[in-house]
């Protein structure tokens, strides 16, 4: 007969206090590798469209003519594939999550090209 | 990675072969269907971790016999193949009549006109 | 003979994390027959192979199911590697084994919690999941994801674990081991728990074999079926024996899973000792052409992957035969003759993963 087998654990818990974190007030630490969201150094981007072609969900859109790079935040599955194929390594995984939203969010980054001389572009 | 045994047989040899394997103590692992230029059915069996596959190629609308009276649990695989690919499997022990899956499209995995 | 009643069970039921529907034919309180109906979450992931190329499909394969996510990715990669005859580096094999065993642990602990929830022991449920949290933290630290890792790739793995972190994992596992020993006592010894699991849903060895049961369901009935003994990934270099029980009831299935958690801890420790230095990935060129069947052991049992490539980027066919799909006939058999109150526990003891079943 064993009827009070749980009591040891329960007593320990009683004195330990909560194991959970009160979320909005205190945030859990993220790790270096935590896959939060994709970030881009738009100034290094050469608009080669490699990330757009390789993205499994088609979240990324690159427009070479308009020098713009955009990402559908809710379609992105944080697989890190785009950052691996990027030839300029200008894409990177940030360890902060995208903030919640009510609808689809497309974040657009536009390269400021007026500092470049015509020969460079 | 070992070599894999795939034995091609015709559809009317199926029951005899399966009966033979059952008497040898093989376990049915899976029935797989591929739809490309007709239906390609693979019956995988396993005994002492040795995988043996029977391969049958049939036309899109040909009939094939059910093996569910030899391996009762084959009814799930056969119902699945019947529903997703539209293969005519006859005399399944427990026939769900295309209502195992709740899907709006009829035979979604079938590719017509690939021949 | 009493009156026959048909009681619909599911698709939404407190005990079910995922939707499956059973029509239970009852005679008074006894179940006479159960008729399953699935397809509530059929997503057609097998069909998606025609739209995503074989490298992108790794990420789709991982999303077949959230709990055995890593193993689905690994099984798919192993199949493609076999077709393309790629030999992956030793270190990658060990890393895969470590992650696979950690997945097995977190899946089994999750299941223990759900079982406790099914018989109404809320506190035990919370305690189990509290322990599981530490393993999820290991995942987040080593791979970046808590549930879906995206570390397995064709040709190896995408992230390495440093020696320091490996030692840290062993430290965490020792702590988990201690906490689990205390907690699993409750599952195995407590009278109230035993009264719900002992002698419930007995599946004989012959029946388990005849119905094609796999995984803990088969092992608890005495069928020795563990694909890890085939030595895929690094299992060939590790010392272990499949865990078998003979009783075949819910208690035996709980016991097998609990022992498997401790076995996983042992396997990870062996891996950490044996892991060689070196590359973690080889470069993959070309497209797969050919076909291959792979069998690996998931927390829920044997899973079969079949892929057929035609030399282009897109595969012709990708098929997954998941363990729950194979265990459904065994479940239907054990349900016959049990009382209505035991149905939730019986459904849980096959560790149902409906997302896997329907793909």
GROMACS .gro file of C-alpha atoms in nm, chain C residues 74-318:
model
  245
  310UNK     CA    1   1.591   1.278  -3.925
  311UNK     CA    2   1.397   0.993  -4.085
  312UNK     CA    3   1.335   1.196  -4.396
  313UNK     CA    4   1.699   1.303  -4.421
  314UNK     CA    5   1.817   0.945  -4.369
  315UNK     CA    6   1.592   0.827  -4.652
  316UNK     CA    7   1.721   1.089  -4.894
  317UNK     CA    8   2.081   1.024  -4.785
  318UNK     CA    9   2.031   0.654  -4.856
  319UNK     CA   10   1.895   0.728  -5.201
  320UNK     CA   11   2.179   0.964  -5.281
  321UNK     CA   12   2.434   0.739  -5.109
  322UNK     CA   13   2.567   1.010  -4.883
  323UNK     CA   14   2.770   0.901  -4.584
  324UNK     CA   15   2.726   1.162  -4.314
  325UNK     CA   16   3.009   1.249  -4.071
  326UNK     CA   17   3.038   1.053  -3.748
  327UNK     CA   18   2.989   1.358  -3.531
  328UNK     CA   19   2.663   1.439  -3.706
  329UNK     CA   20   2.541   1.087  -3.636
  330UNK     CA   21   2.612   1.126  -3.265
  331UNK     CA   22   2.451   1.469  -3.253
  332UNK     CA   23   2.143   1.328  -3.421
  333UNK     CA   24   2.132   1.049  -3.166
  334UNK     CA   25   2.158   1.293  -2.877
  335UNK     CA   26   1.874   1.507  -3.007
  336UNK     CA   27   1.668   1.202  -3.092
  337UNK     CA   28   1.703   1.061  -2.741
  338UNK     CA   29   1.626   1.398  -2.584
  339UNK     CA   30   1.312   1.404  -2.802
  340UNK     CA   31   1.219   1.061  -2.677
  341UNK     CA   32   1.258   1.179  -2.320
  342UNK     CA   33   1.048   1.488  -2.365
  343UNK     CA   34   0.782   1.292  -2.551
  344UNK     CA   35   0.758   1.026  -2.281
  345UNK     CA   36   0.749   1.280  -1.999
  346UNK     CA   37   0.479   1.469  -2.184
  347UNK     CA   38   0.289   1.145  -2.213
  348UNK     CA   39   0.327   1.073  -1.842
  349UNK     CA   40   0.172   1.410  -1.771
  350UNK     CA   41  -0.116   1.345  -2.007
  351UNK     CA   42  -0.176   1.006  -1.850
  352UNK     CA   43  -0.191   1.165  -1.506
  353UNK     CA   44  -0.434   1.417  -1.647
  354UNK     CA   45  -0.647   1.138  -1.795
  355UNK     CA   46  -0.704   0.976  -1.459
  356UNK     CA   47  -0.751   1.310  -1.295
  357UNK     CA   48  -0.427   1.358  -1.103
  358UNK     CA   49  -0.371   1.723  -1.192
  359UNK     CA   50  -0.079   1.778  -0.960
  360UNK     CA   51   0.115   1.485  -1.102
  361UNK     CA   52   0.049   1.623  -1.448
  362UNK     CA   53   0.194   1.961  -1.358
  363UNK     CA   54   0.499   1.803  -1.194
  364UNK     CA   55   0.574   1.594  -1.504
  365UNK     CA   56   0.559   1.894  -1.728
  366UNK     CA   57   0.774   2.092  -1.492
  367UNK     CA   58   1.050   1.836  -1.540
  368UNK     CA   59   0.996   1.837  -1.915
  369UNK     CA   60   1.060   2.210  -1.922
  370UNK     CA   61   1.430   2.155  -1.845
  371UNK     CA   62   1.465   1.938  -2.154
  372UNK     CA   63   1.291   2.197  -2.367
  373UNK     CA   64   1.542   2.450  -2.238
  374UNK     CA   65   1.825   2.223  -2.356
  375UNK     CA   66   1.664   2.221  -2.699
  376UNK     CA   67   1.636   2.596  -2.706
  377UNK     CA   68   1.996   2.639  -2.606
  378UNK     CA   69   2.138   2.389  -2.855
  379UNK     CA   70   1.909   2.432  -3.154
  380UNK     CA   71   1.723   2.758  -3.110
  381UNK     CA   72   1.378   2.605  -3.111
  382UNK     CA   73   1.187   2.454  -2.824
  383UNK     CA   74   0.970   2.217  -3.024
  384UNK     CA   75   1.074   2.239  -3.388
  385UNK     CA   76   1.450   2.233  -3.410
  386UNK     CA   77   1.530   2.274  -3.780
  387UNK     CA   78   1.878   2.134  -3.718
  388UNK     CA   79   1.862   1.820  -3.925
  389UNK     CA   80   1.960   1.862  -4.284
  390UNK     CA   81   2.037   1.632  -4.570
  391UNK     CA   82   2.405   1.551  -4.531
  392UNK     CA   83   2.435   1.606  -4.158
  393UNK     CA   84   2.321   1.857  -3.901
  394UNK     CA   85   2.320   2.235  -3.915
  395UNK     CA   86   2.436   2.315  -3.565
  396UNK     CA   87   2.710   2.179  -3.346
  397UNK     CA   88   2.706   2.136  -2.970
  398UNK     CA   89   3.024   2.242  -2.795
  399UNK     CA   90   3.197   2.013  -2.543
  400UNK     CA   91   3.106   2.254  -2.264
  401UNK     CA   92   2.739   2.246  -2.350
  402UNK     CA   93   2.749   1.867  -2.371
  403UNK     CA   94   2.882   1.853  -2.018
  404UNK     CA   95   2.615   2.097  -1.910
  405UNK     CA   96   2.349   1.874  -2.066
  406UNK     CA   97   2.479   1.577  -1.871
  407UNK     CA   98   2.457   1.787  -1.555
  408UNK     CA   99   2.097   1.883  -1.629
  409UNK     CA  100   2.012   1.523  -1.708
  410UNK     CA  101   2.148   1.408  -1.374
  411UNK     CA  102   1.916   1.654  -1.206
  412UNK     CA  103   1.625   1.539  -1.425
  413UNK     CA  104   1.712   1.179  -1.340
  414UNK     CA  105   1.684   1.253  -0.970
  415UNK     CA  106   1.354   1.436  -1.002
  416UNK     CA  107   1.211   1.171  -1.230
  417UNK     CA  108   1.298   0.890  -0.993
  418UNK     CA  109   1.096   1.061  -0.727
  419UNK     CA  110   0.804   1.130  -0.959
  420UNK     CA  111   0.787   0.794  -1.135
  421UNK     CA  112   0.756   0.626  -0.796
  422UNK     CA  113   0.409   0.776  -0.791
  423UNK     CA  114   0.322   0.626  -1.129
  424UNK     CA  115   0.453   0.284  -1.041
  425UNK     CA  116   0.374   0.248  -0.672
  426UNK     CA  117   0.081   0.467  -0.576
  427UNK     CA  118  -0.229   0.262  -0.505
  428UNK     CA  119  -0.475   0.503  -0.657
  429UNK     CA  120  -0.274   0.525  -0.979
  430UNK     CA  121  -0.228   0.151  -0.995
  431UNK     CA  122  -0.598   0.091  -0.954
  432UNK     CA  123  -0.657   0.282  -1.277
  433UNK     CA  124  -0.382   0.118  -1.482
  434UNK     CA  125  -0.327  -0.239  -1.358
  435UNK     CA  126  -0.509  -0.503  -1.555
  436UNK     CA  127  -0.674  -0.246  -1.783
  437UNK     CA  128  -0.669  -0.309  -2.157
  438UNK     CA  129  -0.463  -0.625  -2.165
  439UNK     CA  130  -0.311  -0.702  -2.503
  440UNK     CA  131  -0.157  -1.047  -2.533
  441UNK     CA  132   0.172  -1.102  -2.712
  442UNK     CA  133   0.005  -1.291  -2.995
  443UNK     CA  134  -0.261  -1.024  -3.036
  444UNK     CA  135   0.000  -0.748  -3.036
  445UNK     CA  136   0.189  -0.924  -3.313
  446UNK     CA  137  -0.120  -1.011  -3.514
  447UNK     CA  138  -0.251  -0.656  -3.498
  448UNK     CA  139   0.079  -0.507  -3.605
  449UNK     CA  140   0.134  -0.305  -3.288
  450UNK     CA  141   0.462  -0.115  -3.264
  451UNK     CA  142   0.662   0.074  -3.003
  452UNK     CA  143   0.581   0.065  -2.631
  453UNK     CA  144   0.244  -0.088  -2.714
  454UNK     CA  145   0.415  -0.397  -2.858
  455UNK     CA  146   0.706  -0.393  -2.614
  456UNK     CA  147   0.474  -0.396  -2.312
  457UNK     CA  148   0.314  -0.711  -2.451
  458UNK     CA  149   0.646  -0.885  -2.493
  459UNK     CA  150   0.709  -0.831  -2.864
  460UNK     CA  151   1.071  -0.735  -2.910
  461UNK     CA  152   1.054  -0.468  -3.170
  462UNK     CA  153   1.297  -0.181  -3.146
  463UNK     CA  154   1.441  -0.039  -3.464
  464UNK     CA  155   1.727   0.117  -3.272
  465UNK     CA  156   1.885  -0.227  -3.250
  466UNK     CA  157   1.947  -0.198  -3.625
  467UNK     CA  158   2.214   0.054  -3.548
  468UNK     CA  159   2.108   0.352  -3.757
  469UNK     CA  160   2.267   0.687  -3.668
  470UNK     CA  161   2.504   0.614  -3.378
  471UNK     CA  162   2.297   0.345  -3.210
  472UNK     CA  163   2.529   0.075  -3.344
  473UNK     CA  164   2.804   0.202  -3.115
  474UNK     CA  165   2.597   0.232  -2.800
  475UNK     CA  166   2.516  -0.039  -2.552
  476UNK     CA  167   2.150  -0.092  -2.481
  477UNK     CA  168   1.881  -0.356  -2.490
  478UNK     CA  169   1.515  -0.302  -2.583
  479UNK     CA  170   1.287  -0.273  -2.282
  480UNK     CA  171   1.027  -0.545  -2.274
  481UNK     CA  172   0.742  -0.621  -2.038
  482UNK     CA  173   0.507  -0.915  -2.054
  483UNK     CA  174   0.187  -0.805  -1.881
  484UNK     CA  175   0.048  -0.605  -2.172
  485UNK     CA  176  -0.178  -0.381  -1.961
  486UNK     CA  177  -0.173  -0.004  -1.912
  487UNK     CA  178   0.058  -0.042  -1.616
  488UNK     CA  179   0.312  -0.233  -1.825
  489UNK     CA  180   0.300   0.033  -2.096
  490UNK     CA  181   0.360   0.304  -1.838
  491UNK     CA  182   0.651   0.104  -1.699
  492UNK     CA  183   0.808   0.050  -2.040
  493UNK     CA  184   0.792   0.423  -2.116
  494UNK     CA  185   0.935   0.517  -1.777
  495UNK     CA  186   1.223   0.275  -1.824
  496UNK     CA  187   1.282   0.414  -2.170
  497UNK     CA  188   1.326   0.763  -2.026
  498UNK     CA  189   1.604   0.639  -1.800
  499UNK     CA  190   1.749   0.440  -2.089
  500UNK     CA  191   1.757   0.760  -2.296
  501UNK     CA  192   1.949   0.939  -2.021
  502UNK     CA  193   2.199   0.655  -2.025
  503UNK     CA  194   2.226   0.661  -2.405
  504UNK     CA  195   2.290   1.036  -2.409
  505UNK     CA  196   2.565   0.995  -2.150
  506UNK     CA  197   2.724   0.724  -2.365
  507UNK     CA  198   2.702   0.953  -2.666
  508UNK     CA  199   2.870   1.239  -2.482
  509UNK     CA  200   3.160   1.010  -2.394
  510UNK     CA  201   3.199   0.863  -2.740
  511UNK     CA  202   3.131   1.163  -2.961
  512UNK     CA  203   3.423   1.223  -3.200
  513UNK     CA  204   3.548   1.559  -3.317
  514UNK     CA  205   3.510   1.659  -3.676
  515UNK     CA  206   3.283   1.789  -3.946
  516UNK     CA  207   2.909   1.801  -3.894
  517UNK     CA  208   2.793   1.821  -4.250
  518UNK     CA  209   2.886   1.712  -4.598
  519UNK     CA  210   2.794   1.906  -4.906
  520UNK     CA  211   2.507   1.767  -5.105
  521UNK     CA  212   2.512   1.793  -5.482
  522UNK     CA  213   2.271   1.659  -5.737
  523UNK     CA  214   1.918   1.538  -5.704
  524UNK     CA  215   1.786   1.212  -5.562
  525UNK     CA  216   1.698   0.938  -5.804
  526UNK     CA  217   1.574   0.606  -5.677
  527UNK     CA  218   1.366   0.483  -5.391
  528UNK     CA  219   1.425   0.375  -5.035
  529UNK     CA  220   1.242   0.253  -4.727
  530UNK     CA  221   1.375   0.364  -4.389
  531UNK     CA  222   1.257   0.237  -4.054
  532UNK     CA  223   1.346   0.421  -3.737
  533UNK     CA  224   1.222   0.408  -3.381
  534UNK     CA  225   1.021   0.704  -3.262
  535UNK     CA  226   0.894   0.753  -2.906
  536UNK     CA  227   0.568   0.594  -3.022
  537UNK     CA  228   0.725   0.311  -3.215
  538UNK     CA  229   0.848   0.213  -3.552
  539UNK     CA  230   0.800   0.462  -3.831
  540UNK     CA  231   0.852   0.394  -4.200
  541UNK     CA  232   0.959   0.652  -4.453
  542UNK     CA  233   0.943   0.590  -4.821
  543UNK     CA  234   1.074   0.832  -5.076
  544UNK     CA  235   1.094   0.801  -5.449
  545UNK     CA  236   1.297   1.044  -5.649
  546UNK     CA  237   1.305   1.088  -6.025
  547UNK     CA  238   1.628   1.280  -6.066
  548UNK     CA  239   1.466   1.621  -6.047
  549UNK     CA  240   1.445   1.859  -5.753
  550UNK     CA  241   1.097   1.736  -5.670
  551UNK     CA  242   1.033   1.390  -5.535
  552UNK     CA  243   0.767   1.170  -5.688
  553UNK     CA  244   0.640   1.036  -5.363
  554UNK     CA  245   0.710   1.067  -4.997
   0.00000   0.00000   0.00000
